[in-house]
PDB file of C-alpha atoms and ligand atoms in Angstrom:
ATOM      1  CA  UNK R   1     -24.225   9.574  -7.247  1.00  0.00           C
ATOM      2  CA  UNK R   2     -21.912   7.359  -5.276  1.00  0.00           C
ATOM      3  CA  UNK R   3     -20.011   8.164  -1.851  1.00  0.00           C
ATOM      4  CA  UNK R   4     -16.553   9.726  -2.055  1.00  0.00           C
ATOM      5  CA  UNK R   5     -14.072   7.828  -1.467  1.00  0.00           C
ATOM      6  CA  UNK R   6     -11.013   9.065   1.183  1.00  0.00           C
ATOM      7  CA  UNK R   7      -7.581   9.089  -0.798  1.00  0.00           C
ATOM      8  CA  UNK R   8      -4.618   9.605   0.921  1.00  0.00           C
ATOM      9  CA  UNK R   9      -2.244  11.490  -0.975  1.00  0.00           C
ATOM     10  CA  UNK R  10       1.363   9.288  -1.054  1.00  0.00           C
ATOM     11  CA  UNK R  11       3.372  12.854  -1.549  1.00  0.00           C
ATOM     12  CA  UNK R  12       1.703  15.013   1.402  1.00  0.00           C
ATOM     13  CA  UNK R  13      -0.597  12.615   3.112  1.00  0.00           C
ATOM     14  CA  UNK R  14      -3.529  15.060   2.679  1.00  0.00           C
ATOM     15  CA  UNK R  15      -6.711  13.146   2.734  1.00  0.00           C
ATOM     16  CA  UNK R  16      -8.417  13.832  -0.499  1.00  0.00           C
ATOM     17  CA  UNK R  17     -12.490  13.102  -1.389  1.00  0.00           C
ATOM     18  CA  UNK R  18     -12.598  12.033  -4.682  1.00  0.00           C
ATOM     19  CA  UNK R  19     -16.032  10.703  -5.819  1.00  0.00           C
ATOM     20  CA  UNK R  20     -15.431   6.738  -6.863  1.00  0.00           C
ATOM     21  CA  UNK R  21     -16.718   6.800 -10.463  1.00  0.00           C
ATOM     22  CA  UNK R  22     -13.988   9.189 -10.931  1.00  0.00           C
ATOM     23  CA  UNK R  23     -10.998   7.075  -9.442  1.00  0.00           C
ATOM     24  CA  UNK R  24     -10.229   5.164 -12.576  1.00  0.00           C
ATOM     25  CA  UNK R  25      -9.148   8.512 -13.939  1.00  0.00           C
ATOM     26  CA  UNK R  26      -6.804   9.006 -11.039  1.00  0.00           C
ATOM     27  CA  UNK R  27      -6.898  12.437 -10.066  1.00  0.00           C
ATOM     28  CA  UNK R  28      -4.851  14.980  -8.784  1.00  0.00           C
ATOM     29  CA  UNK R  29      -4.018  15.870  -5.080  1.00  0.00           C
ATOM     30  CA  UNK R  30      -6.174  19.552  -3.714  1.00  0.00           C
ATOM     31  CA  UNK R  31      -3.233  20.348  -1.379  1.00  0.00           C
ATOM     32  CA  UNK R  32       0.036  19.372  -3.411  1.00  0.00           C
ATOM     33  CA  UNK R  33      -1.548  18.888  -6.837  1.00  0.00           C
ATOM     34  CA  UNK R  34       0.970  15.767  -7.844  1.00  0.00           C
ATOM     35  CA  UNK R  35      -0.654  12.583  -9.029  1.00  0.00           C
ATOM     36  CA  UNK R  36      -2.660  10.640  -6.368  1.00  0.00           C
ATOM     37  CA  UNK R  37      -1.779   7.362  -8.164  1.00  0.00           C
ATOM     38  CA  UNK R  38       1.256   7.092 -10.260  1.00  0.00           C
ATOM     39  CA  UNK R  39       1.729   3.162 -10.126  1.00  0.00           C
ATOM     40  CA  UNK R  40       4.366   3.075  -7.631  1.00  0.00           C
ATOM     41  CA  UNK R  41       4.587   1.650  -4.311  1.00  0.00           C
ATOM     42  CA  UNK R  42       5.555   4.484  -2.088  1.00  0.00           C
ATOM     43  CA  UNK R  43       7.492   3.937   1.359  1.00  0.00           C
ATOM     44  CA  UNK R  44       5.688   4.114   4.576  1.00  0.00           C
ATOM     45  CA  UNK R  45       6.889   5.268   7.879  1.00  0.00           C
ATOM     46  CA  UNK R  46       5.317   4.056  11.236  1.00  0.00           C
ATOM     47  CA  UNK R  47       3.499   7.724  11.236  1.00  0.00           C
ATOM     48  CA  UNK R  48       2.660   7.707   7.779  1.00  0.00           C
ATOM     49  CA  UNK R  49       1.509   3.999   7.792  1.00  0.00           C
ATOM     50  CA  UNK R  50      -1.251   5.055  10.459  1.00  0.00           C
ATOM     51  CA  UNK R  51      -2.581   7.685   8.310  1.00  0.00           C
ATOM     52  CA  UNK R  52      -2.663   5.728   5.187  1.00  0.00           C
ATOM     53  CA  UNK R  53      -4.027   2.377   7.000  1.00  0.00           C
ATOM     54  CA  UNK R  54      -6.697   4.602   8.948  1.00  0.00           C
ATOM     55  CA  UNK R  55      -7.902   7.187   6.697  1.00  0.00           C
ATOM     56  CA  UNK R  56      -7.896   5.794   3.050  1.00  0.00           C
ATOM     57  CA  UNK R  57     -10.835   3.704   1.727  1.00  0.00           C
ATOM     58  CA  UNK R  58      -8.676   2.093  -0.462  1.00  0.00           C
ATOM     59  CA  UNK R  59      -6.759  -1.007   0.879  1.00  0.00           C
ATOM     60  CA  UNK R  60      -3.323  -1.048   2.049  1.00  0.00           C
ATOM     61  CA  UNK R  61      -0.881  -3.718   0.583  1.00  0.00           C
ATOM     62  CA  UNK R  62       2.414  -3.542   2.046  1.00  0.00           C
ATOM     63  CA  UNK R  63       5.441  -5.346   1.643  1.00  0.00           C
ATOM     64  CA  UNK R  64       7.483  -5.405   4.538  1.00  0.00           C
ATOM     65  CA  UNK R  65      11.023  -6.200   3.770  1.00  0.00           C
ATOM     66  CA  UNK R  66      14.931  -5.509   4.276  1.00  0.00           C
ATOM     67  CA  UNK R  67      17.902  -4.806   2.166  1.00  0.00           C
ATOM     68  CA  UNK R  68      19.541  -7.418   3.947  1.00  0.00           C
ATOM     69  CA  UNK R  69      17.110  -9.971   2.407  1.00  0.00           C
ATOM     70  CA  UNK R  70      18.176 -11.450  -0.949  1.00  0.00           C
ATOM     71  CA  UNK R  71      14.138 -12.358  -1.803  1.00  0.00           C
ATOM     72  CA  UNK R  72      12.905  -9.375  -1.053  1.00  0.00           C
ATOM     73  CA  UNK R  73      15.684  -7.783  -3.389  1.00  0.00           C
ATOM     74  CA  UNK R  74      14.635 -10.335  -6.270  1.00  0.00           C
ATOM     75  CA  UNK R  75      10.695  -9.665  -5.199  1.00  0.00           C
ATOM     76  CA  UNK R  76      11.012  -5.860  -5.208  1.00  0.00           C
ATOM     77  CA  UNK R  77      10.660  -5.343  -9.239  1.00  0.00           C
ATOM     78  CA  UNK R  78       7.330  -7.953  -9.093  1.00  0.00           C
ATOM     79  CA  UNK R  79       5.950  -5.636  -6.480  1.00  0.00           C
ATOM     80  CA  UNK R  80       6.783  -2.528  -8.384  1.00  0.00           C
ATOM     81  CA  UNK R  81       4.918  -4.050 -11.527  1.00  0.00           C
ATOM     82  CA  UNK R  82       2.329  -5.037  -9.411  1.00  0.00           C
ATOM     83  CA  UNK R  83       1.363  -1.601  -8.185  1.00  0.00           C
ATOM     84  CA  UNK R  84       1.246  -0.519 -11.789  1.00  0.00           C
ATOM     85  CA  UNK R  85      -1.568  -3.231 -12.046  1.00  0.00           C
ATOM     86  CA  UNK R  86      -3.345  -2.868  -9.197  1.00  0.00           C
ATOM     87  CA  UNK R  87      -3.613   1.043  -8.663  1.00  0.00           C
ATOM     88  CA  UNK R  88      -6.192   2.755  -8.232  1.00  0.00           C
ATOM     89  CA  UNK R  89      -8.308  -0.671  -6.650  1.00  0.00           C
ATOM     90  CA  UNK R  90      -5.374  -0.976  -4.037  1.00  0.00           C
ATOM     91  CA  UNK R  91      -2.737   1.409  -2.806  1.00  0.00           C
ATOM     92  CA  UNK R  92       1.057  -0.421  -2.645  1.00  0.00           C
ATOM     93  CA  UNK R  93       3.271   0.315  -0.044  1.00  0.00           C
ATOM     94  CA  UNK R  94       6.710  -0.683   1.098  1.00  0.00           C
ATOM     95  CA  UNK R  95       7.570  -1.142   4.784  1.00  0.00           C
ATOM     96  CA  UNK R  96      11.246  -1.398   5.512  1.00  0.00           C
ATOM     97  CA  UNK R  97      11.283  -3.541   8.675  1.00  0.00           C
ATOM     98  CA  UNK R  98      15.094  -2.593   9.685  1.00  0.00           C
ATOM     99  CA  UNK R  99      13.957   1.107   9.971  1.00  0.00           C
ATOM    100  CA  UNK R 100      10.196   0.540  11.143  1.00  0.00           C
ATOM    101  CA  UNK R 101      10.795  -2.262  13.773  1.00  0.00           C
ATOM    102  CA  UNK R 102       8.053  -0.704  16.010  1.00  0.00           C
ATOM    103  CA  UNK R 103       5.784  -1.624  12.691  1.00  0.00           C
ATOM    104  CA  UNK R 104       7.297  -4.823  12.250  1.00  0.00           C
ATOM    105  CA  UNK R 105       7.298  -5.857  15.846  1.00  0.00           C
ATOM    106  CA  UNK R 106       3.356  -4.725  16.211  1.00  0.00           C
ATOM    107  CA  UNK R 107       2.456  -6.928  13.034  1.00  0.00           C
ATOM    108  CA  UNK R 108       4.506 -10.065  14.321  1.00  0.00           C
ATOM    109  CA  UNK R 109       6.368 -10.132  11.145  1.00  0.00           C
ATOM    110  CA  UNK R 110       8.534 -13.006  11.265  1.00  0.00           C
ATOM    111  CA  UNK R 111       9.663 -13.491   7.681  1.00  0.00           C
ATOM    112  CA  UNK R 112      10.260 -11.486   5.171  1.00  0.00           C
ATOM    113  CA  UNK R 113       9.125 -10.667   2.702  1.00  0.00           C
ATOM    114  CA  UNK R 114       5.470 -10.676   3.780  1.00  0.00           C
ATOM    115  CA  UNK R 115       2.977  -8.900   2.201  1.00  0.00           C
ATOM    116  CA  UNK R 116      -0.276  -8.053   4.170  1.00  0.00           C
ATOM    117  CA  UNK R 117      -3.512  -5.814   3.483  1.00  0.00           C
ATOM    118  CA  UNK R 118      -4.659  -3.303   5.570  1.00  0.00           C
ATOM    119  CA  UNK R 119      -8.475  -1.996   5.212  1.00  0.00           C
ATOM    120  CA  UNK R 120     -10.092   0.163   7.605  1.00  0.00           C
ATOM    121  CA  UNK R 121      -7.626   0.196   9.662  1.00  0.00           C
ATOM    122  CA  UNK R 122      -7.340  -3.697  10.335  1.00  0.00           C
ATOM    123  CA  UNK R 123      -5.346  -5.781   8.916  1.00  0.00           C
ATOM    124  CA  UNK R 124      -7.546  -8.229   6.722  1.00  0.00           C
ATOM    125  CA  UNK R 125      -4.912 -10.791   4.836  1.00  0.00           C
ATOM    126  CA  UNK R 126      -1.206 -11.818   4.864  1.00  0.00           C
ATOM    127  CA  UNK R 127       1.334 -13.842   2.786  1.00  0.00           C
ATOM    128  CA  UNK R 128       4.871 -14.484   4.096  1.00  0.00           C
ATOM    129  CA  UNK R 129       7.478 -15.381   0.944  1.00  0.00           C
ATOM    130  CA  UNK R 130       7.878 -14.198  -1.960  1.00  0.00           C
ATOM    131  CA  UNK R 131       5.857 -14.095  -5.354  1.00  0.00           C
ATOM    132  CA  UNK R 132       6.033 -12.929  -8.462  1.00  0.00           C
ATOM    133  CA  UNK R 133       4.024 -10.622 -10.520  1.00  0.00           C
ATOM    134  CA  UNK R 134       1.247 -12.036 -11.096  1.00  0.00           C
ATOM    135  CA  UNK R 135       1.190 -13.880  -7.824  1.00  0.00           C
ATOM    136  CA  UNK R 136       0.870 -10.895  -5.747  1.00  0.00           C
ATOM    137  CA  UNK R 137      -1.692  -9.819  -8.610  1.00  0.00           C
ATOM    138  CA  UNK R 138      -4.053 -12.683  -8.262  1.00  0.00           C
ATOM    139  CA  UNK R 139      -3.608 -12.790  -4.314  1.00  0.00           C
ATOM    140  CA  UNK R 140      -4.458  -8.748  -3.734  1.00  0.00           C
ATOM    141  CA  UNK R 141      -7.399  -9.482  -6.100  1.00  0.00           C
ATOM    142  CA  UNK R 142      -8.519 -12.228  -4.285  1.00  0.00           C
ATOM    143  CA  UNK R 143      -8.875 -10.621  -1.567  1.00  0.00           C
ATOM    144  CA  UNK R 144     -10.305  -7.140  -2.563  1.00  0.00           C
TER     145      UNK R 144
HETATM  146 ZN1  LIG S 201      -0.697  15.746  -1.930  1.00  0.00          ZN
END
């Protein structure tokens, strides 16, 4: 028997207990019942991002970006294949820094894109620029 692992659900944000030999097979959410992994980055808010960062026991890796920004446009589809890949190990987020300066500003983002990883509430890695698939694949694995 292993320890159960917190999931935060990406649709309601209900923390879920799911033990971890079972979170291969995904799973379902108690309070909504929608998918707790579906392979798609889903978009944090500043409230949201504290209960995903501080709750889940599965890392955080969130792009912060802008639609102003032509590479995070041309990054955004590598990202989205990405989570596909790396879900359930990691949960993928995206943190739009025009509407969530207050995130931004607290993380000292200065370029964008960055992508950083948040685990236990800390954040543990971060790489400004852009990558593709498999870059962000490789890095995220690296550091889980
Ligand atoms: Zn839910």
């Amino acid at each position: 028997m292993s320890n159960p692992l917190h999931v935060v659900c990406p649709h309601c944000d209900a923390v879920n207990r799911i033990p971890s030999e079972r979170l291969a097979d995904g799973g379902r959410c108690g309070q909504c019942h929608r998918a707790l992994f579906e392979g798609h980055p889903m978009t944090l808010t500043q409230a949201r991002f504290e209960r995903h960062a501080a709750r889940s026991d599965i890392p955080l890796v969130v792009d912060f970006w802008a639609a102003w920004c032509g590479p995070c446009q041309m990054m955004a589809p590598a990202f989205e294949a990405a989570a596909a890949r790396l879900e359930p190990r990691a949960r993928l987020a995206k943190v739009d820094t025009e509407a969530e300066q207050g995130l931004a500003m607290r993380f000292g983002i200065r370029s964008i894109p960055t992508i950083a990883i948040f685990a236990g509430g800390q954040e543990r890695a971060r790489q400004p620029g852009a990558m593709d698939t498999n870059g962000i694949v490789r890095w995220v694995e690296s550091q889980l």
